[in-house]
Coordinates of C-alpha atoms in Angstrom, one line a residue:
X1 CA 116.8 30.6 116.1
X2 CA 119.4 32.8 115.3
X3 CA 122.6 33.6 117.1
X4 CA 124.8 36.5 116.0
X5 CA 125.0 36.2 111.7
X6 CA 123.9 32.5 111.3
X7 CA 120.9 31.2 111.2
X8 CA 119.9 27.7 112.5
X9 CA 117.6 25.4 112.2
X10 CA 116.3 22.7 114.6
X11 CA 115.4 19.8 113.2
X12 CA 114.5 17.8 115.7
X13 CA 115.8 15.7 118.6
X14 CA 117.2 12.5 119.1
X15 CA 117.3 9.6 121.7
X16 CA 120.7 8.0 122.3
X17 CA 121.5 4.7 124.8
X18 CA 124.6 4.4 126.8
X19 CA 126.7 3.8 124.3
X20 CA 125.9 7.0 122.3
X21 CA 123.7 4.9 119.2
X22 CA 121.0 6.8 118.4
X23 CA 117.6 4.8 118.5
X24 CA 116.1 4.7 115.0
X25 CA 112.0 4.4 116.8
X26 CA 112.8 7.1 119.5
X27 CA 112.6 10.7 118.0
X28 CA 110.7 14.0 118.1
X29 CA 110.2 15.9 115.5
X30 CA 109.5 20.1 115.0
X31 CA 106.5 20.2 113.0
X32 CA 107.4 22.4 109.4
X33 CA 104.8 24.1 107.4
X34 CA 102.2 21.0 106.4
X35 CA 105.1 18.4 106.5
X36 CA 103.3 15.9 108.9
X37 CA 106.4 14.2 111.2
X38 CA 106.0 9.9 111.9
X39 CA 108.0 8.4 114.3
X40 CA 107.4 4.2 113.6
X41 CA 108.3 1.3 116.2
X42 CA 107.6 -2.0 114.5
X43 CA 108.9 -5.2 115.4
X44 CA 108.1 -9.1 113.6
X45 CA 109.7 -11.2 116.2
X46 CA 107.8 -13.8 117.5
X47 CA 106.7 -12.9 121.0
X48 CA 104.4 -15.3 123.3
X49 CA 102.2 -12.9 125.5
X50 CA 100.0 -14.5 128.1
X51 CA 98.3 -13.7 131.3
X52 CA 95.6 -11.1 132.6
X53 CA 98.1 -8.1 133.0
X54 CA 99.3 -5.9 130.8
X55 CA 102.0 -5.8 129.0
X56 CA 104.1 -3.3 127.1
X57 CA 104.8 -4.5 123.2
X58 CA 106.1 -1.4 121.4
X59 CA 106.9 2.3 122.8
X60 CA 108.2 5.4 121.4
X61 CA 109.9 8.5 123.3
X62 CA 108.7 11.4 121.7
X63 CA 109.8 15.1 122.2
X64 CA 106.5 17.0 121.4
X65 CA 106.1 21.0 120.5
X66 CA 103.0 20.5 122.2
X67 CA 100.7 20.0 119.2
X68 CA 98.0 17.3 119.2
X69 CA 99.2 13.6 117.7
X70 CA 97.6 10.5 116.5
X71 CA 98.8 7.1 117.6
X72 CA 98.4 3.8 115.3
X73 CA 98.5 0.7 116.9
X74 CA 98.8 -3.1 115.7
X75 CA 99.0 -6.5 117.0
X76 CA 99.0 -9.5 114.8
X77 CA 99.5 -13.1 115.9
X78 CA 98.5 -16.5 116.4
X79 CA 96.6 -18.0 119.3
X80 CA 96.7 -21.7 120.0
X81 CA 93.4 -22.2 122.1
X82 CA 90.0 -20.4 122.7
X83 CA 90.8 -16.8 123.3
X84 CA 88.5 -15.0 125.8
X85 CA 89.6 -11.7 125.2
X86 CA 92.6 -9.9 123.5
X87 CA 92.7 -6.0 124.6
X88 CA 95.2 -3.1 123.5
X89 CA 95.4 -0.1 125.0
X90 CA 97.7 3.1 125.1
X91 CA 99.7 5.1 127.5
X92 CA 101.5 8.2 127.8
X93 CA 104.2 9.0 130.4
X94 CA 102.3 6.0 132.4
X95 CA 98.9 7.4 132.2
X96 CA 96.3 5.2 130.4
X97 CA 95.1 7.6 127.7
X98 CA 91.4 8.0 128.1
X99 CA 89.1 6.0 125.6
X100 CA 92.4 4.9 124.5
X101 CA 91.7 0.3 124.7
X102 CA 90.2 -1.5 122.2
X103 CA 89.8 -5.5 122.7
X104 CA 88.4 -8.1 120.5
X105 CA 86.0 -10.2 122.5
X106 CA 87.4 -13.8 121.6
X107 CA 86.5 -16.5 119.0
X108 CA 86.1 -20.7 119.8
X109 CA 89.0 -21.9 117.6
X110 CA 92.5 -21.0 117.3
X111 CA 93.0 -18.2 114.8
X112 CA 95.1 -15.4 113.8
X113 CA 94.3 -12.4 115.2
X114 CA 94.7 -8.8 114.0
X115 CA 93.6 -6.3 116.0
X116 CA 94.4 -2.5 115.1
X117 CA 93.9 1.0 116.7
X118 CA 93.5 4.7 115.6
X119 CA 93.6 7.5 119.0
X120 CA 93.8 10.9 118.4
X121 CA 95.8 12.7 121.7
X122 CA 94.8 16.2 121.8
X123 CA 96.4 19.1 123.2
X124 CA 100.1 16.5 125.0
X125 CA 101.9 18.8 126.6
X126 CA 105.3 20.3 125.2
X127 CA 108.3 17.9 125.7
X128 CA 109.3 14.1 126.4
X129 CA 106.8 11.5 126.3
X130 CA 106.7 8.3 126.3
X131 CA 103.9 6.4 124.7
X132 CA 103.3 2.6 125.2
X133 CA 101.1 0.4 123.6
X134 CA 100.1 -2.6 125.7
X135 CA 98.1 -6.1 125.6
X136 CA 96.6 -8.5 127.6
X137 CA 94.7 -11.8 127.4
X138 CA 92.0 -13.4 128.6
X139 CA 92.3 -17.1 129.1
X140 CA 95.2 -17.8 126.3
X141 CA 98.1 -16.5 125.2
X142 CA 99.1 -15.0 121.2
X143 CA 102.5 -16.1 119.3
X144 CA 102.7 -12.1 118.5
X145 CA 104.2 -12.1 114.8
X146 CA 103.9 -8.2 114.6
X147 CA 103.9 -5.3 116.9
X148 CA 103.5 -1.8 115.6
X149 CA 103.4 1.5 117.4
X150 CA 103.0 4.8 115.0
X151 CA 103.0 8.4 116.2
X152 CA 102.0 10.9 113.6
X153 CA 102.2 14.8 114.5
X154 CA 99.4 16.6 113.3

């Protein structure tokens, strides 16, 4: 944009908390010439999930130019009894992204589970969203060792 001599660039935006820190997982980018922009929320604290509900694990706020993005997922873990089913799935300002849940339909013995997703979101609308991946169990619960959330603009 320019504004009398000076010319400016935007380079993107940033979330900031209460106490003015800006959050290293929560930006939006301005897509430049091929440079592809990746916003990354990981986290490798142990977290128990457990119950038939879903439940948030990692989320991003993302300031869009409206172009389509593609959302990485990952949940990794161990599970201490028979798992019936483990299921991820995606959301976006709330809304469950359609075709969006991928599961993994459960084993006999206790394992370590790793269960990843690729969704492409065509055609977000320009501005804030928020996208959340979430889990939920079937009959057991996972020690979740890593969580991972990755938004890539295309």
């Amino acid at each position: 944009a320019t504004w009398s001599s000076v010319v400016y660039r935007i380079l993107g935006w940033f979330f900031m908390n209460g106490a003015q820190q800006v959050y290293d997982s929560e930006i939006g980018n301005i897509k430049e010439a091929d440079v592809a922009n990746t916003v990354q929320s990981s986290d490798q604290t142990i977290q128990n999930f457990t119950g038939a509900a879903f439940v948030q694990y990692s989320i991003i706020n993302y300031y869009g130019s409206g172009g389509d993005v593609v959302l990485f997922t990952n949940l990794s873990g161990d599970v201490a009894a028979t798992i019936a089913a483990l299921e991820l799935e995606l959301t976006d300002n709330g809304t469950l992204l359609t075709n969006s849940g991928v599961g993994d339909a459960g084993d006999n013995n206790p394992n370590i589970y790793n269960v990843s997703n690729n969704y492409l979101h065509i055609g977000p609308s320009q501005g804030t969203h928020v996208y959340r991946a979430r889990v939920k169990m079937s009959a057991s619960s996972i020690n979740a060792r890593n969580r991972k959330l990755i938004l890539m603009e295309q």
